[in-house]
Amino acid sequence: MFKTRARACGDAADFSTPQHAAAVRLQSAMGIEFLITSFVVVISPGPGALLTVAAGLSGGARAAAVTALGCTLGIVPHLLAAVTGLAALLHASATAFDALRYAGVAYLLYMGWATWRSPAALEVRADASARSTGGRIAEAMLVNLLNPKLSLFFLTFLPQFIAPGEAQPTQRMAQLSLVFMAMTLVVFLGYGVFAARFRDQVLQRPSVLVWLRRSFAAAFVALGGKLALMQR
C-alpha cells in the first residue's frame, strides 16, 4: 500500500516539474495569441462578411443569422481538408489550387453581376419575407467553400499554435478550428445584426437601396479580382 501511495505521489509530482510547467505556459501563451490573431482574421472584410451584411439589410436579423451560420458551416470542408491532408495537396499542386481559385473567382463575379442586374438580389421588404433558409445557407456555404485561402489558412496558420510534442495534434487542431468557427459565427452575427438595424432607413429611401446594391456588386467583383491575383 505504501508503494502504491509513493507511486501515486510520484505521478502527481510529475505534473509540477519545470518541463510540465513550461509546457503549460507555452500552451497558454499560444492560446491567447491564437485568439487575437483569429479575431483579426475574422473581422477582416471578405465575401462571407459582405454576404452577411447584405442579408441583414435585405432580410433583417434572422436572414443575417442564417447567412452567418451558412458561412460558418462553409468552413467545415476546409477543416476536414486540412486534417486529411487535402489542403497540403492544394498547397503543393498549382493545378488544384488554381482550379479551386478560379471557381471562386467565377462565383464572386457571377454574384457581382447578378447583384448589379437584379433588384431582387438586394431587395428590402418590410415584411422581411425573402429567400428560403436553405437557399441562404447554401449560398453562404458556397462562398466559403470556393475560397482556397481558407484551406491554406488551416494548413499554414493553425499548426503554428500546436505545441511541439503535442500528444494529439489532430485533436488539438480540431479544437482550435472549432474556436475559429465559433468566433466567425459571433463576429458575422454582429455584422448582420448591425446592418439589420438600418433596414428602416433603407426602406424609406429607395435611392439608397440602389446605391447599396451597386456598391455590393462592385465589392463582389473587387473580391473576385483580389482572389484571382492571390498567390499560393
Short mmCIF file of C-alpha atoms in Angstrom, two decimals:
data_model
loop_
_atom_site.label_atom_id
_atom_site.label_comp_id
_atom_site.label_asym_id
_atom_site.label_seq_id
_atom_site.Cartn_x
_atom_site.Cartn_y
_atom_site.Cartn_z
CA MET A 1 0.00 0.00 0.00
CA PHE A 2 2.88 2.32 0.87
CA LYS A 3 4.44 1.58 -2.50
CA THR A 4 1.17 2.40 -4.23
CA ARG A 5 0.92 5.71 -2.39
CA ALA A 6 4.50 6.52 -3.20
CA ARG A 7 3.93 5.77 -6.85
CA ALA A 8 0.79 7.96 -6.88
CA CYS A 9 2.68 10.78 -5.21
CA GLY A 10 5.44 10.40 -7.74
CA ASP A 11 2.98 10.58 -10.63
CA ALA A 12 1.40 13.69 -9.16
CA ALA A 13 4.79 15.25 -8.75
CA ASP A 14 5.47 14.79 -12.46
CA PHE A 15 2.86 17.44 -13.21
CA SER A 16 4.80 20.02 -11.24
CA THR A 17 8.12 19.50 -13.00
CA PRO A 18 9.71 22.52 -14.71
CA GLN A 19 9.18 20.86 -18.10
CA HIS A 20 5.47 20.43 -17.48
CA ALA A 21 5.08 23.97 -16.14
CA ALA A 22 6.89 25.35 -19.18
CA ALA A 23 4.64 23.35 -21.49
CA VAL A 24 1.53 24.72 -19.76
CA ARG A 25 2.81 28.30 -20.04
CA LEU A 26 3.65 27.78 -23.71
CA GLN A 27 0.21 26.37 -24.49
CA SER A 28 -1.50 29.22 -22.61
CA ALA A 29 0.52 31.87 -24.45
CA MET A 30 -0.15 30.20 -27.79
CA GLY A 31 -3.87 30.07 -26.97
CA ILE A 32 -4.05 33.81 -26.28
CA GLU A 33 -2.06 34.59 -29.41
CA PHE A 34 -4.34 32.31 -31.42
CA LEU A 35 -7.46 34.12 -30.18
CA ILE A 36 -6.05 37.55 -31.01
CA THR A 37 -4.80 36.52 -34.46
CA SER A 38 -8.02 34.68 -35.29
CA PHE A 39 -10.10 37.70 -34.30
CA VAL A 40 -8.08 39.94 -36.62
CA VAL A 41 -8.55 37.44 -39.46
CA VAL A 42 -12.29 37.04 -38.85
CA ILE A 43 -13.15 40.75 -38.66
CA SER A 44 -11.28 41.46 -41.91
CA PRO A 45 -13.85 42.17 -44.66
CA GLY A 46 -14.34 39.29 -47.07
CA PRO A 47 -17.04 37.61 -49.19
CA GLY A 48 -18.71 35.99 -46.17
CA ALA A 49 -18.91 39.20 -44.18
CA LEU A 50 -20.18 41.09 -47.20
CA LEU A 51 -22.86 38.50 -47.87
CA THR A 52 -23.98 38.59 -44.22
CA VAL A 53 -24.27 42.38 -44.24
CA ALA A 54 -26.31 42.21 -47.46
CA ALA A 55 -28.60 39.63 -45.86
CA GLY A 56 -29.08 41.83 -42.81
CA LEU A 57 -30.04 44.82 -44.94
CA SER A 58 -32.35 42.88 -47.23
CA GLY A 59 -33.94 40.35 -44.90
CA GLY A 60 -33.37 41.52 -41.36
CA ALA A 61 -31.64 39.98 -38.38
CA ARG A 62 -32.96 36.46 -38.97
CA ALA A 63 -31.69 36.40 -42.55
CA ALA A 64 -28.32 37.67 -41.33
CA ALA A 65 -28.18 34.95 -38.67
CA VAL A 66 -28.96 32.25 -41.23
CA THR A 67 -26.29 33.59 -43.59
CA ALA A 68 -23.74 33.80 -40.77
CA LEU A 69 -24.49 30.17 -39.93
CA GLY A 70 -24.02 29.19 -43.57
CA CYS A 71 -20.67 30.99 -43.73
CA THR A 72 -19.57 29.18 -40.58
CA LEU A 73 -20.63 25.79 -41.95
CA GLY A 74 -18.69 26.60 -45.11
CA ILE A 75 -15.52 26.41 -43.02
CA VAL A 76 -16.07 22.71 -42.21
CA PRO A 77 -14.88 21.34 -45.60
CA HIS A 78 -11.65 23.34 -45.28
CA LEU A 79 -11.14 21.99 -41.78
CA LEU A 80 -11.63 18.43 -42.99
CA ALA A 81 -9.29 19.09 -45.91
CA ALA A 82 -6.58 20.30 -43.56
CA VAL A 83 -6.98 17.33 -41.22
CA THR A 84 -6.97 14.77 -44.03
CA GLY A 85 -4.13 16.39 -45.94
CA LEU A 86 -6.10 17.74 -48.90
CA ALA A 87 -5.03 21.27 -48.04
CA ALA A 88 -1.43 20.15 -48.44
CA LEU A 89 -2.32 18.98 -51.95
CA LEU A 90 -3.73 22.42 -52.75
CA HIS A 91 -0.57 24.00 -51.44
CA ALA A 92 1.69 21.69 -53.44
CA SER A 93 -0.32 21.41 -56.65
CA ALA A 94 -0.62 24.59 -58.70
CA THR A 95 -3.31 22.97 -60.87
CA ALA A 96 -5.55 22.00 -57.94
CA PHE A 97 -5.09 25.36 -56.29
CA ASP A 98 -5.83 27.32 -59.47
CA ALA A 99 -8.90 25.19 -60.25
CA LEU A 100 -10.49 26.00 -56.90
CA ARG A 101 -9.33 29.61 -57.04
CA TYR A 102 -10.83 30.29 -60.46
CA ALA A 103 -14.05 28.58 -59.48
CA GLY A 104 -14.25 31.01 -56.57
CA VAL A 105 -13.43 33.94 -58.82
CA ALA A 106 -16.15 32.92 -61.27
CA TYR A 107 -18.72 32.62 -58.50
CA LEU A 108 -17.86 36.01 -56.99
CA LEU A 109 -18.04 37.65 -60.41
CA TYR A 110 -21.39 35.97 -61.00
CA MET A 111 -22.67 37.30 -57.67
CA GLY A 112 -21.46 40.78 -58.60
CA TRP A 113 -23.18 40.63 -61.97
CA ALA A 114 -26.42 39.21 -60.51
CA THR A 115 -26.48 41.82 -57.75
CA TRP A 116 -25.95 44.64 -60.25
CA ARG A 117 -28.54 43.43 -62.75
CA SER A 118 -31.31 42.13 -60.50
CA PRO A 119 -33.07 44.40 -57.98
CA ALA A 120 -34.27 41.25 -56.21
CA ALA A 121 -30.69 40.38 -55.30
CA LEU A 122 -30.79 43.02 -52.57
CA GLU A 123 -34.48 43.69 -52.22
CA VAL A 124 -35.55 45.06 -48.87
CA ARG A 125 -39.04 44.00 -47.83
CA ALA A 126 -40.99 45.49 -44.98
CA ASP A 127 -42.31 42.05 -44.01
CA ALA A 128 -38.78 40.58 -44.16
CA SER A 129 -40.05 37.75 -46.38
CA ALA A 130 -37.36 36.66 -48.73
CA ARG A 131 -35.48 33.63 -49.92
CA SER A 132 -35.66 30.29 -48.15
CA THR A 133 -33.43 29.44 -45.23
CA GLY A 134 -31.89 26.58 -47.16
CA GLY A 135 -31.10 28.84 -50.10
CA ARG A 136 -29.32 31.38 -47.92
CA ILE A 137 -27.29 28.70 -46.14
CA ALA A 138 -26.32 27.05 -49.42
CA GLU A 139 -25.20 30.35 -50.95
CA ALA A 140 -23.18 31.29 -47.87
CA MET A 141 -21.54 27.85 -47.69
CA LEU A 142 -20.62 28.03 -51.37
CA VAL A 143 -18.95 31.41 -50.91
CA ASN A 144 -16.57 29.99 -48.31
CA LEU A 145 -16.26 26.58 -49.95
CA LEU A 146 -14.83 28.12 -53.14
CA ASN A 147 -12.25 30.16 -51.27
CA PRO A 148 -8.89 28.29 -51.33
CA LYS A 149 -7.46 30.87 -48.97
CA LEU A 150 -9.34 29.17 -46.14
CA SER A 151 -7.72 25.80 -46.84
CA LEU A 152 -4.28 27.38 -46.87
CA PHE A 153 -5.22 29.23 -43.69
CA PHE A 154 -5.91 25.98 -41.87
CA LEU A 155 -2.81 24.36 -43.35
CA THR A 156 -0.30 27.10 -42.57
CA PHE A 157 -1.88 29.05 -39.71
CA LEU A 158 -3.27 26.52 -37.23
CA PRO A 159 -0.15 24.30 -36.98
CA GLN A 160 1.76 27.30 -35.62
CA PHE A 161 -0.38 27.11 -32.47
CA ILE A 162 0.15 23.42 -31.81
CA ALA A 163 2.94 22.95 -29.29
CA PRO A 164 5.91 20.77 -30.26
CA GLY A 165 5.45 17.28 -28.89
CA GLU A 166 1.66 17.63 -28.71
CA ALA A 167 0.29 14.16 -27.86
CA GLN A 168 -2.81 14.51 -30.06
CA PRO A 169 -2.12 17.17 -32.71
CA THR A 170 -5.17 16.29 -34.80
CA GLN A 171 -7.50 16.68 -31.83
CA ARG A 172 -5.81 19.95 -30.88
CA MET A 173 -6.19 21.25 -34.43
CA ALA A 174 -9.88 20.35 -34.40
CA GLN A 175 -10.34 22.22 -31.10
CA LEU A 176 -8.68 25.35 -32.47
CA SER A 177 -10.78 25.10 -35.62
CA LEU A 178 -14.00 24.94 -33.59
CA VAL A 179 -12.92 28.05 -31.69
CA PHE A 180 -12.25 29.80 -35.01
CA MET A 181 -15.68 28.76 -36.31
CA ALA A 182 -17.41 29.99 -33.16
CA MET A 183 -15.61 33.31 -33.44
CA THR A 184 -16.63 33.57 -37.11
CA LEU A 185 -20.28 32.97 -36.22
CA VAL A 186 -20.28 35.59 -33.44
CA VAL A 187 -18.50 38.27 -35.50
CA PHE A 188 -20.66 37.70 -38.58
CA LEU A 189 -23.79 37.81 -36.43
CA GLY A 190 -22.60 41.17 -35.16
CA TYR A 191 -22.10 42.42 -38.71
CA GLY A 192 -25.51 41.18 -39.80
CA VAL A 193 -27.50 42.42 -36.81
CA PHE A 194 -25.81 45.82 -37.03
CA ALA A 195 -26.74 46.05 -40.72
CA ALA A 196 -30.31 44.94 -39.99
CA ARG A 197 -30.79 47.96 -37.74
CA PHE A 198 -30.59 50.19 -40.82
CA ARG A 199 -33.35 48.38 -42.73
CA ASP A 200 -35.94 51.03 -41.89
CA GLN A 201 -33.77 53.83 -43.26
CA VAL A 202 -33.23 51.83 -46.44
CA LEU A 203 -36.96 51.13 -46.78
CA GLN A 204 -37.68 54.84 -46.62
CA ARG A 205 -35.07 55.73 -49.25
CA PRO A 206 -35.23 53.64 -52.45
CA SER A 207 -32.27 55.57 -53.88
CA VAL A 208 -30.12 54.29 -51.00
CA LEU A 209 -31.07 50.73 -51.91
CA VAL A 210 -29.92 51.26 -55.49
CA TRP A 211 -26.63 52.71 -54.27
CA LEU A 212 -26.13 49.82 -51.85
CA ARG A 213 -26.92 47.22 -54.49
CA ARG A 214 -24.36 48.65 -56.89
CA SER A 215 -21.79 49.01 -54.09
CA PHE A 216 -22.21 45.37 -53.11
CA ALA A 217 -21.94 44.34 -56.75
CA ALA A 218 -18.69 46.29 -57.12
CA ALA A 219 -17.38 44.81 -53.87
CA PHE A 220 -18.06 41.24 -55.04
CA VAL A 221 -16.21 41.97 -58.30
CA ALA A 222 -13.31 43.53 -56.38
CA LEU A 223 -13.08 40.49 -54.12
CA GLY A 224 -13.13 38.25 -57.18
CA GLY A 225 -10.27 40.24 -58.67
CA LYS A 226 -8.33 40.03 -55.41
CA LEU A 227 -8.82 36.26 -55.30
CA ALA A 228 -7.68 35.96 -58.94
CA LEU A 229 -4.42 37.73 -58.10
CA MET A 230 -3.82 35.76 -54.91
CA GLN A 231 -0.64 33.69 -54.86
CA ARG A 232 -0.14 30.37 -53.11
#
